[in-house]
mmCIF file of C-alpha atoms and ligand atoms in Angstrom:
data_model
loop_
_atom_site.group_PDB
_atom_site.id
_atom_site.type_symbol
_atom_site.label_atom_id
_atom_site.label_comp_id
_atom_site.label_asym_id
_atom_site.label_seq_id
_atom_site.Cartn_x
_atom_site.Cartn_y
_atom_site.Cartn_z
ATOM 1 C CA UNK B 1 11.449 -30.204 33.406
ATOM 2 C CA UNK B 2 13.259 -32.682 31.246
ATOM 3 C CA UNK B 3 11.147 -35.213 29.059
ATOM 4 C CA UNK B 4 12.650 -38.338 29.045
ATOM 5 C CA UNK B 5 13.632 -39.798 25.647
ATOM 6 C CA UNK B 6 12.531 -43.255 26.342
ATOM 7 C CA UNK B 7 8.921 -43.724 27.438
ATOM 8 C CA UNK B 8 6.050 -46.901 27.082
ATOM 9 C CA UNK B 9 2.796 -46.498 24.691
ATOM 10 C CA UNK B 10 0.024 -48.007 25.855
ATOM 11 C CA UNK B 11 -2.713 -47.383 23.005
ATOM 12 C CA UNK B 12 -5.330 -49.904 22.151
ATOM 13 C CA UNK B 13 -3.854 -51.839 25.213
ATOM 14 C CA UNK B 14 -6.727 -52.497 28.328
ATOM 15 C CA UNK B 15 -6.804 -54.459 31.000
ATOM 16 C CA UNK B 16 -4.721 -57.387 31.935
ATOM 17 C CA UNK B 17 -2.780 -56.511 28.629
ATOM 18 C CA UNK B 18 -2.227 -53.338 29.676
ATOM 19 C CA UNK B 19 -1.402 -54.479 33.314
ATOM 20 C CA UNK B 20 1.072 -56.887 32.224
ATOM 21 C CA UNK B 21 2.929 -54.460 29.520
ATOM 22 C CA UNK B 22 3.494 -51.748 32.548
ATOM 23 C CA UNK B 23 4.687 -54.357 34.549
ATOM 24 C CA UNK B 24 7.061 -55.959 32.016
ATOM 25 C CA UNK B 25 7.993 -52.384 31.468
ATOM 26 C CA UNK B 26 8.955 -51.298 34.904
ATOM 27 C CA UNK B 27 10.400 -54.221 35.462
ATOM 28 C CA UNK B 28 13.202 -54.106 32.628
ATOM 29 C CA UNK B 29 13.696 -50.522 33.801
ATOM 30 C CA UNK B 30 11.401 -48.031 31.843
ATOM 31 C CA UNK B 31 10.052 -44.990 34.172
ATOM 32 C CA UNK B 32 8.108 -43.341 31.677
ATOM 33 C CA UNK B 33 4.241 -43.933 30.425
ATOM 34 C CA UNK B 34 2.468 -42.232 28.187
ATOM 35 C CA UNK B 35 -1.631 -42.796 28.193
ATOM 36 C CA UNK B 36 -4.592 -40.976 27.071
ATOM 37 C CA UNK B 37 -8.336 -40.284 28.631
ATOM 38 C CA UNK B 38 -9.658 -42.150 25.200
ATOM 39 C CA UNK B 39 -7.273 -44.847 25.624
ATOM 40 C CA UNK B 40 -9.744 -46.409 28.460
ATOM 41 C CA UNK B 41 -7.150 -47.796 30.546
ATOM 42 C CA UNK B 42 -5.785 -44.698 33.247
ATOM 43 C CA UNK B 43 -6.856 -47.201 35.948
ATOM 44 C CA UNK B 44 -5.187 -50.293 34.470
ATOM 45 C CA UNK B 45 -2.150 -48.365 34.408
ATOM 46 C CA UNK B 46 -2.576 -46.862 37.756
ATOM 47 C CA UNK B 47 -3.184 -50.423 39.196
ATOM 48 C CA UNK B 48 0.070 -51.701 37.912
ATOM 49 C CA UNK B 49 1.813 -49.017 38.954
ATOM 50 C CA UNK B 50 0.678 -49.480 42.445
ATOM 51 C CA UNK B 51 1.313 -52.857 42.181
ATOM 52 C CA UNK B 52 4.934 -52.455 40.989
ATOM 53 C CA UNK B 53 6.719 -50.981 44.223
ATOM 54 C CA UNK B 54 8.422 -48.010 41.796
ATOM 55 C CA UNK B 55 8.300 -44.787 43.911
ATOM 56 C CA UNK B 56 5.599 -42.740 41.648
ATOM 57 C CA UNK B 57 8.568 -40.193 42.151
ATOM 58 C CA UNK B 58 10.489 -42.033 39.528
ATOM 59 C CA UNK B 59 8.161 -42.408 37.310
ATOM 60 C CA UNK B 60 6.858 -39.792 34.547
ATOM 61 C CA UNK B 61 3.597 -40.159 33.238
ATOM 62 C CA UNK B 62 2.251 -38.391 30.644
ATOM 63 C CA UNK B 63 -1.524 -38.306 29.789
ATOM 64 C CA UNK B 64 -3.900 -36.311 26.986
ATOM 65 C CA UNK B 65 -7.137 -34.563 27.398
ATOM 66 C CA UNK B 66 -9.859 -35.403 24.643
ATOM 67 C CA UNK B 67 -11.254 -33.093 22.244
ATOM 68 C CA UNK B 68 -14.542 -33.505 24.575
ATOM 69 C CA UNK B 69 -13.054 -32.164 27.811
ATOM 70 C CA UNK B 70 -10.741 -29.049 25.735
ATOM 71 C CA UNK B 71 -13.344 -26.205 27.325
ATOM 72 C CA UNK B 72 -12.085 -24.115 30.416
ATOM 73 C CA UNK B 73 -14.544 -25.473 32.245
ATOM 74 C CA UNK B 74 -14.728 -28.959 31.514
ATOM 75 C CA UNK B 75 -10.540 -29.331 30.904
ATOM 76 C CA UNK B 76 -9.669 -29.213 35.283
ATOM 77 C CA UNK B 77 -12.397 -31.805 36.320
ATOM 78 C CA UNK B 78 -11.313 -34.052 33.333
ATOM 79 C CA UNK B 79 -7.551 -33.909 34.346
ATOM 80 C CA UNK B 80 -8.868 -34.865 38.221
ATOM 81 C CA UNK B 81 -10.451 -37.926 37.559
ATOM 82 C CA UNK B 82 -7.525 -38.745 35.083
ATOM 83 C CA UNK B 83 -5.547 -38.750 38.129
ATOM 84 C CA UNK B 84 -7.978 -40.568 40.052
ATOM 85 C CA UNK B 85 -7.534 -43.398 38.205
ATOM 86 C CA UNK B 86 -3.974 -42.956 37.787
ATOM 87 C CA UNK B 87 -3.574 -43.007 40.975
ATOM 88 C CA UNK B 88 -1.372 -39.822 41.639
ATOM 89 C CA UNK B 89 -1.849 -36.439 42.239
ATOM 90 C CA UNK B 90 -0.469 -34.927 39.524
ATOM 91 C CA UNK B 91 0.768 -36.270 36.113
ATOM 92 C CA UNK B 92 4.524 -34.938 34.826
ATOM 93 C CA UNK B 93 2.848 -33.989 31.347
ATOM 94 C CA UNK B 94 -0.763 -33.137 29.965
ATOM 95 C CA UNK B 95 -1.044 -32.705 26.251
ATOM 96 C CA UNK B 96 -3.924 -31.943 24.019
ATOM 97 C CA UNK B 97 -4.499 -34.720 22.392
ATOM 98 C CA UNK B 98 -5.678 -33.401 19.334
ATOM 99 C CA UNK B 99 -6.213 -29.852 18.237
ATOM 100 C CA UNK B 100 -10.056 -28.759 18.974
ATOM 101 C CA UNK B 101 -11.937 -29.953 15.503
ATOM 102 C CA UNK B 102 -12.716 -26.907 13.574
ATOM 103 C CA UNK B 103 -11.394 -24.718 16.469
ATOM 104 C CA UNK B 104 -14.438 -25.328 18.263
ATOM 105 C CA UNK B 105 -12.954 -24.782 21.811
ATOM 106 C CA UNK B 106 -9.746 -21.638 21.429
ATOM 107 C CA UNK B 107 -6.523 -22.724 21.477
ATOM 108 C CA UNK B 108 -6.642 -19.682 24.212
ATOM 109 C CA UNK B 109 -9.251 -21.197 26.582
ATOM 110 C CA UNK B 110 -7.513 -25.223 26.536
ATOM 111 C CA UNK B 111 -3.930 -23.688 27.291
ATOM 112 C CA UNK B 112 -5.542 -21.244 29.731
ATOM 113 C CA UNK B 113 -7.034 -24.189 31.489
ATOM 114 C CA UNK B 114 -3.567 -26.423 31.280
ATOM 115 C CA UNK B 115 -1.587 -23.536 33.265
ATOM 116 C CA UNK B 116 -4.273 -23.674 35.839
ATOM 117 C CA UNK B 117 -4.063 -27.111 35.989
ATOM 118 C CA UNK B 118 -0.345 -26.527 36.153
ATOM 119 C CA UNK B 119 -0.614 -23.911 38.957
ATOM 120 C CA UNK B 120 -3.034 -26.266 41.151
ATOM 121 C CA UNK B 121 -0.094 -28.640 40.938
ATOM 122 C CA UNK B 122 -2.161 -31.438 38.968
ATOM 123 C CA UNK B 123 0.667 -31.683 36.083
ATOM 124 C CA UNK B 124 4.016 -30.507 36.467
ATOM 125 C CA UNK B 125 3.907 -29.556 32.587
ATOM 126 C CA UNK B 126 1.580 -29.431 29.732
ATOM 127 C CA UNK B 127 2.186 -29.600 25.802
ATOM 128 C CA UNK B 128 0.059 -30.396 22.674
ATOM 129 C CA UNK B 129 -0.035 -33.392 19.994
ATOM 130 C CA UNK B 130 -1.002 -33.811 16.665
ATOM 131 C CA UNK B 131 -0.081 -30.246 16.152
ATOM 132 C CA UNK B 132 0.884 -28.681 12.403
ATOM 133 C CA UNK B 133 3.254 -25.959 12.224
ATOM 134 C CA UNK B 134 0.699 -23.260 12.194
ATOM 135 C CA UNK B 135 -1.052 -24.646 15.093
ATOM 136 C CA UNK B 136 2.393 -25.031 16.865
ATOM 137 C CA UNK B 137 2.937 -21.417 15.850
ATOM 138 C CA UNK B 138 -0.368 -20.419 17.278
ATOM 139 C CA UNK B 139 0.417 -22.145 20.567
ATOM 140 C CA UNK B 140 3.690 -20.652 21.102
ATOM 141 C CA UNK B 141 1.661 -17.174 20.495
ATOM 142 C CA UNK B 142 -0.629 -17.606 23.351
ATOM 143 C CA UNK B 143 1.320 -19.600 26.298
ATOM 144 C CA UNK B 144 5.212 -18.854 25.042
ATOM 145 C CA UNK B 145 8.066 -21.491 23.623
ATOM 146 C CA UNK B 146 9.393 -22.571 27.207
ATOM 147 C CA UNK B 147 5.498 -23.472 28.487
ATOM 148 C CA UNK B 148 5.098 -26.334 25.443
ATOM 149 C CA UNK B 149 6.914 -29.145 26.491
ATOM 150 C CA UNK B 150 6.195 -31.372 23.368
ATOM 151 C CA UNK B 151 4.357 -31.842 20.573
ATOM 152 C CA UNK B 152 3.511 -35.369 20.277
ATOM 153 C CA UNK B 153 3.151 -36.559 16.431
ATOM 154 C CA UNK B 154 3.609 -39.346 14.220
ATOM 155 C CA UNK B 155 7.362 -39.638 13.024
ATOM 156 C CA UNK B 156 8.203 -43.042 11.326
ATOM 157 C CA UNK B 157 11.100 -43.695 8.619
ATOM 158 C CA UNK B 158 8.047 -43.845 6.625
ATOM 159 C CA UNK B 159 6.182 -40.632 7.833
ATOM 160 C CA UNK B 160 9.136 -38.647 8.576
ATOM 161 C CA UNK B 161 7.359 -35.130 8.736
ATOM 162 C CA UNK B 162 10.441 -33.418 8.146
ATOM 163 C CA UNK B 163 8.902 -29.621 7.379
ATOM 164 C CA UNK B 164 7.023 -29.877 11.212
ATOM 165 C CA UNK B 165 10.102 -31.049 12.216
ATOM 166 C CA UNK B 166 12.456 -28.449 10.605
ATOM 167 C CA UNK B 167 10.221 -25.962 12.175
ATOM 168 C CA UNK B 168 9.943 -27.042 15.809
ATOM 169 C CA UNK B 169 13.882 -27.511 15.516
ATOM 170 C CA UNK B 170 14.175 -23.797 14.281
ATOM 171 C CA UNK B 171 11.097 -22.409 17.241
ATOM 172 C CA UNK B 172 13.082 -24.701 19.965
ATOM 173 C CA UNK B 173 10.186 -26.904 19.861
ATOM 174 C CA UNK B 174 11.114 -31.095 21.143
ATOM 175 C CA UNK B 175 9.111 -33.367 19.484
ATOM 176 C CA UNK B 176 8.050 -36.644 20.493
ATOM 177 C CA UNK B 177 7.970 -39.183 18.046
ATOM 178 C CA UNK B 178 4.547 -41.634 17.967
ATOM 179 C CA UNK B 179 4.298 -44.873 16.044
ATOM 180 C CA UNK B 180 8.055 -44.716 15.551
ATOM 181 C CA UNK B 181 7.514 -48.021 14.199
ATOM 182 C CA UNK B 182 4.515 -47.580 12.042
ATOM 183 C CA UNK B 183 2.749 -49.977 13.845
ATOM 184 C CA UNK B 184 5.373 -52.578 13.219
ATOM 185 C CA UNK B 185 5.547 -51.866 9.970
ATOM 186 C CA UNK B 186 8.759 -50.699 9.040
ATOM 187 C CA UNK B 187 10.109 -53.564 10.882
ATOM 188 C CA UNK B 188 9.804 -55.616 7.695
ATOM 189 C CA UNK B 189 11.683 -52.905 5.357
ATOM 190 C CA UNK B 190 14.574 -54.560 3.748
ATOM 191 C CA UNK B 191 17.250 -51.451 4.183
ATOM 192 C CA UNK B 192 16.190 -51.220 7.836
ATOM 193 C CA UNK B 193 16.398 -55.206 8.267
ATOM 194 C CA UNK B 194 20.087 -55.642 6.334
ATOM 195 C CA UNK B 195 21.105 -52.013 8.817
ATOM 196 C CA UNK B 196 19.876 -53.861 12.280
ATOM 197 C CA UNK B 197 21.927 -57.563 10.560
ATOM 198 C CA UNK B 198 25.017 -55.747 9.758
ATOM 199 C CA UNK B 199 24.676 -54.046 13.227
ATOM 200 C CA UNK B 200 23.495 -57.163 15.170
ATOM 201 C CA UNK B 201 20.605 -55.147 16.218
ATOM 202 C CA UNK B 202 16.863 -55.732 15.725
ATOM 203 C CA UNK B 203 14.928 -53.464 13.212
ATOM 204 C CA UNK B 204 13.044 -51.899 16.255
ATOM 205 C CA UNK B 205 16.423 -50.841 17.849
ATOM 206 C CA UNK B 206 17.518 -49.250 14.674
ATOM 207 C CA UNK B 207 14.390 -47.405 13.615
ATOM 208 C CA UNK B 208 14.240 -46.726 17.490
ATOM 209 C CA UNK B 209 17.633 -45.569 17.450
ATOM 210 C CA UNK B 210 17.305 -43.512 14.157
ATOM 211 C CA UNK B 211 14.299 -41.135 16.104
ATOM 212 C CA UNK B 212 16.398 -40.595 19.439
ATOM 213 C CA UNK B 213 19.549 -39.852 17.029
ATOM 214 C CA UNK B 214 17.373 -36.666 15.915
ATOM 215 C CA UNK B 215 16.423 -35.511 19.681
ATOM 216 C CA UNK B 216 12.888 -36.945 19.699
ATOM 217 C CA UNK B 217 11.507 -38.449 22.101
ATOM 218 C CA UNK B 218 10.019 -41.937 21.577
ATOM 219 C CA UNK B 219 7.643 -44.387 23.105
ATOM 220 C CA UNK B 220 7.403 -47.508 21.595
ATOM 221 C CA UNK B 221 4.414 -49.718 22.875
ATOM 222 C CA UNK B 222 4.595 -53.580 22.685
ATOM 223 C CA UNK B 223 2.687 -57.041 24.735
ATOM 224 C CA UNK B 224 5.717 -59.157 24.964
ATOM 225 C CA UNK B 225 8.528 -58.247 27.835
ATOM 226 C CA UNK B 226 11.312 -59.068 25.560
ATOM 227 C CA UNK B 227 10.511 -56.481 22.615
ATOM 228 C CA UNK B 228 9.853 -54.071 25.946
ATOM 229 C CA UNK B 229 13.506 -54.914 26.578
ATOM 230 C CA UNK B 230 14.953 -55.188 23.813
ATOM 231 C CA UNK B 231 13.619 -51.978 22.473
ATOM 232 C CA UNK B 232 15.396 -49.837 25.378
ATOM 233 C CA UNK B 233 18.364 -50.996 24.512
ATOM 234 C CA UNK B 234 17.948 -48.740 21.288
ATOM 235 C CA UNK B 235 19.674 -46.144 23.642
ATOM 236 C CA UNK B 236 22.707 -47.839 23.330
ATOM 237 C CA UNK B 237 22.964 -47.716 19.390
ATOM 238 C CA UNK B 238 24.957 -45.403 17.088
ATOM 239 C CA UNK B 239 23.809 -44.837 13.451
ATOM 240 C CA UNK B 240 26.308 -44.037 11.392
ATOM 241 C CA UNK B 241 25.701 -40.976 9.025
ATOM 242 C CA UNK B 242 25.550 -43.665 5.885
ATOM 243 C CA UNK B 243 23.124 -45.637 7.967
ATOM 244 C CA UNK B 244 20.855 -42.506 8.859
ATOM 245 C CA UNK B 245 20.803 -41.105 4.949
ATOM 246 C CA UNK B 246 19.732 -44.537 4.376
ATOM 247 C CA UNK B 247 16.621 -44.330 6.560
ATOM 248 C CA UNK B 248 15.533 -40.489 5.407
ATOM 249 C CA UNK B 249 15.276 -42.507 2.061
ATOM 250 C CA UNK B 250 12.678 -44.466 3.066
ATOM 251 C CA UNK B 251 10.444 -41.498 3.534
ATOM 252 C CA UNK B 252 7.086 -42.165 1.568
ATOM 253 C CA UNK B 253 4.278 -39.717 3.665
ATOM 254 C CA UNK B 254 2.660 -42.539 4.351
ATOM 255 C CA UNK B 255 0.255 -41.503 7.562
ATOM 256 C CA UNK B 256 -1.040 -44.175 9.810
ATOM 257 C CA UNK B 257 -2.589 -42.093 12.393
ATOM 258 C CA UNK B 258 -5.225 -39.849 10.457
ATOM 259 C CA UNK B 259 -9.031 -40.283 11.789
ATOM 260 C CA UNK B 260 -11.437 -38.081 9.798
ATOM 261 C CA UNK B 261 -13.298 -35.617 11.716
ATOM 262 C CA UNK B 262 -10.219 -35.177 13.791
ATOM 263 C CA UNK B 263 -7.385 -34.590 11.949
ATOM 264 C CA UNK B 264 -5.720 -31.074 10.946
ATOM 265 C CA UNK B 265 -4.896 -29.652 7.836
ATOM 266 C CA UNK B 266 -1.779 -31.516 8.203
ATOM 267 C CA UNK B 267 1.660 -29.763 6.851
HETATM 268 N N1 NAP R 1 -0.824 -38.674 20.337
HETATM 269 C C1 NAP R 1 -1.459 -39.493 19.538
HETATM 270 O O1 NAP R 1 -2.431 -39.138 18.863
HETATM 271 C C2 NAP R 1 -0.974 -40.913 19.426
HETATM 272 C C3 NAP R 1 -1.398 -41.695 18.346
HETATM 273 C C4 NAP R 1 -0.910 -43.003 18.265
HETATM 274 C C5 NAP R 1 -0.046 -43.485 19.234
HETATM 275 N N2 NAP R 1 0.326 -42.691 20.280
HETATM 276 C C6 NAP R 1 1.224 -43.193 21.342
HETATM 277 O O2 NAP R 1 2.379 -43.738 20.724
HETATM 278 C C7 NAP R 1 2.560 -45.082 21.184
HETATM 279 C C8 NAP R 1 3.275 -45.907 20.132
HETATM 280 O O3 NAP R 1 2.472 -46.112 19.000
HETATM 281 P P1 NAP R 1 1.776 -47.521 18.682
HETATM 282 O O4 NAP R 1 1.683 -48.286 19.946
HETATM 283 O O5 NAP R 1 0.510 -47.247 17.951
HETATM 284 O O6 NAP R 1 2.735 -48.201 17.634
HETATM 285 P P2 NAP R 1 4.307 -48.555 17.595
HETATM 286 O O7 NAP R 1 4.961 -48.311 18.902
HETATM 287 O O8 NAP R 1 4.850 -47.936 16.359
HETATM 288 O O9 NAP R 1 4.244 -50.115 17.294
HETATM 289 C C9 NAP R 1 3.759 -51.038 18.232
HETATM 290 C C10 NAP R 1 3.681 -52.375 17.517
HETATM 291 O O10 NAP R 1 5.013 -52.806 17.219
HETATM 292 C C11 NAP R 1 5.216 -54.114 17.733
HETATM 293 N N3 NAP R 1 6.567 -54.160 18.292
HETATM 294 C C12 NAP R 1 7.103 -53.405 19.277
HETATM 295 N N4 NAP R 1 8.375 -53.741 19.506
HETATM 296 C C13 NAP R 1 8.671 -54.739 18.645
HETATM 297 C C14 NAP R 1 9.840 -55.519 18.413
HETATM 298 N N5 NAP R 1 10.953 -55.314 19.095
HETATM 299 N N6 NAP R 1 9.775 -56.476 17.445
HETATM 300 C C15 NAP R 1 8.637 -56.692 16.736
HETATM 301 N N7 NAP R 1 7.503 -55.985 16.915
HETATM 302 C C16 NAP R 1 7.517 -55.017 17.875
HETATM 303 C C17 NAP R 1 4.179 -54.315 18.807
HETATM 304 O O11 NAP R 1 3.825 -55.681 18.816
HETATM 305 P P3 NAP R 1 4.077 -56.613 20.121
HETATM 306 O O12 NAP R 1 3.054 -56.200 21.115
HETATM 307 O O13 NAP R 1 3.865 -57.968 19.537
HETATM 308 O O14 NAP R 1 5.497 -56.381 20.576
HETATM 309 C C18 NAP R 1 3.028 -53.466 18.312
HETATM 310 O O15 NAP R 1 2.199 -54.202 17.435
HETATM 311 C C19 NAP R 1 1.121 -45.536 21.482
HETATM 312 O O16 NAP R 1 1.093 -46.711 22.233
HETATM 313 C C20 NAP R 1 0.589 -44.307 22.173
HETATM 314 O O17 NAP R 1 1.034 -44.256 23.524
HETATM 315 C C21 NAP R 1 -0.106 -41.406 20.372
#
């Protein structure tokens, strides 16, 4: 299975939002979605799918089990009626959203549970998010290197998480990139702003650019159709190795995506 490199975020978007973004998305020529069980809006998404006339066999869409629904015997039903409102009968990926808090459910029991789900043919894959190294290291363990597909985790030019990254780089580990743009954030960073001028790019292509240039995966989530299109065409730009040192500058561990209760001992 290859992930695609290019894929639509859809969190905190619902309803007609949500409806219209997939639409606008498909429309400009994404094929990849990636959702959530918490994100409340599997049905939106499966509506505009099914409204959009794209075969569902061009499409890959990826969706994550909460931490309530990690147990063997919960994880199966959970992943069903994530399809039922999707829409499909099988998604192309299944992560973990986020590790079990405090190892509650094993590690052992929630990948046990995604490789059945895998061998009933409900999700052609299955990988993990908001994994540390040591988690990473403890899922590789238990279901082997080839079975994790991804490990989805927040990589910005502000966030850059280069130690994870180092390490899933050196275990053969891809990594997709989340909030690649902090939110919007780093859209209003000088060095990235004078890069996309001198370019004739937007800031989102560049910082968009600067993720795919290091073999992650990203997926960029936005309301209006032209930042939709205009982001995809981040494909098409080259960073220059000035213009890449530049960015790992920028680098200032600033998390965005850190709810307490939930989050690991990060790396
Ligand atoms: N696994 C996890 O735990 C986890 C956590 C967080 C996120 N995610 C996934 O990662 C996806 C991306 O993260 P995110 O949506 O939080 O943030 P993001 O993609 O970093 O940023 C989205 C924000 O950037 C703006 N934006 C996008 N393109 C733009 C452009 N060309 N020019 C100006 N502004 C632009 C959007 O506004 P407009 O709508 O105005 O364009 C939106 O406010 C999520 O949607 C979700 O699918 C996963």
């Amino acid at each position: 299975m290859s992930l695609p490199a290019f894929g639509l975020g859809t969190f905190r978007l619902k309803g007609q939002t949500v409806i219209d973004s997939v639409r606008n998305a498909l429309d400009v020529g994404y094929r990849a979605i990636d959702t959530a069980q918490i994100y409340d809006n599997e049905a939106d998404i499966g509506q505009a799918v099914a409204e959009s006339g794209v075969a569902r066999s061009e499409l890959f869409i990826t969706t994550k089990i909460w931490i309530d629904q990690l147990s063997a015997d919960k994880l199966v039903p959970s992943l069903k009626e994530s399809l039922r409102k999707l829409r499909t009968d099988a998604v192309d990926l299944t992560l973990i959203h986020w590790p079990s808090p405090g190892g509650a459910v094993p590690l052992d029991d929630t990948l046990g549970a995604l490789a059945d789900a895998r061998a009933q043919g409900l999700t052609r894959a299955f990988g993990v998010s908001n994994f540390t190294i040591d988690l990473l290291d403890q899922a590789v363990a238990i279901a082997g290197r080839d079975a994790i597909a991804t490990n989805q985790v927040e990589i910005s030019p502000y966030l850059q998480n280069r130690k994870l990254a180092e390490h899933a780089r050196e275990i053969g580990i891809h990594l997709t990139s989340y909030m690649t743009l902090a939110y919007g954030k780093v859209l209003q960073d000088p060095v990235i702003q004078s890069i996309a001028q001198r370019l004739n790019a937007t800031p989102a292509q560049v910082v968009l650019a600067w993720a795919l240039q290091q073999g992650f995966a990203v997926i960029p989530s936005s309301t209006k159709r032209e930042n939709l299109a205009s982001n995809l065409l981040a494909r098409d730009l080259t960073l220059s190795a000035e213009d890449v040192a530049a960015i790992a500058d920028l680098d200032r561990h600033e998390r965005l995506a850190n709810p307490e209760g939930l989050a690991p001992a990060w790396d």
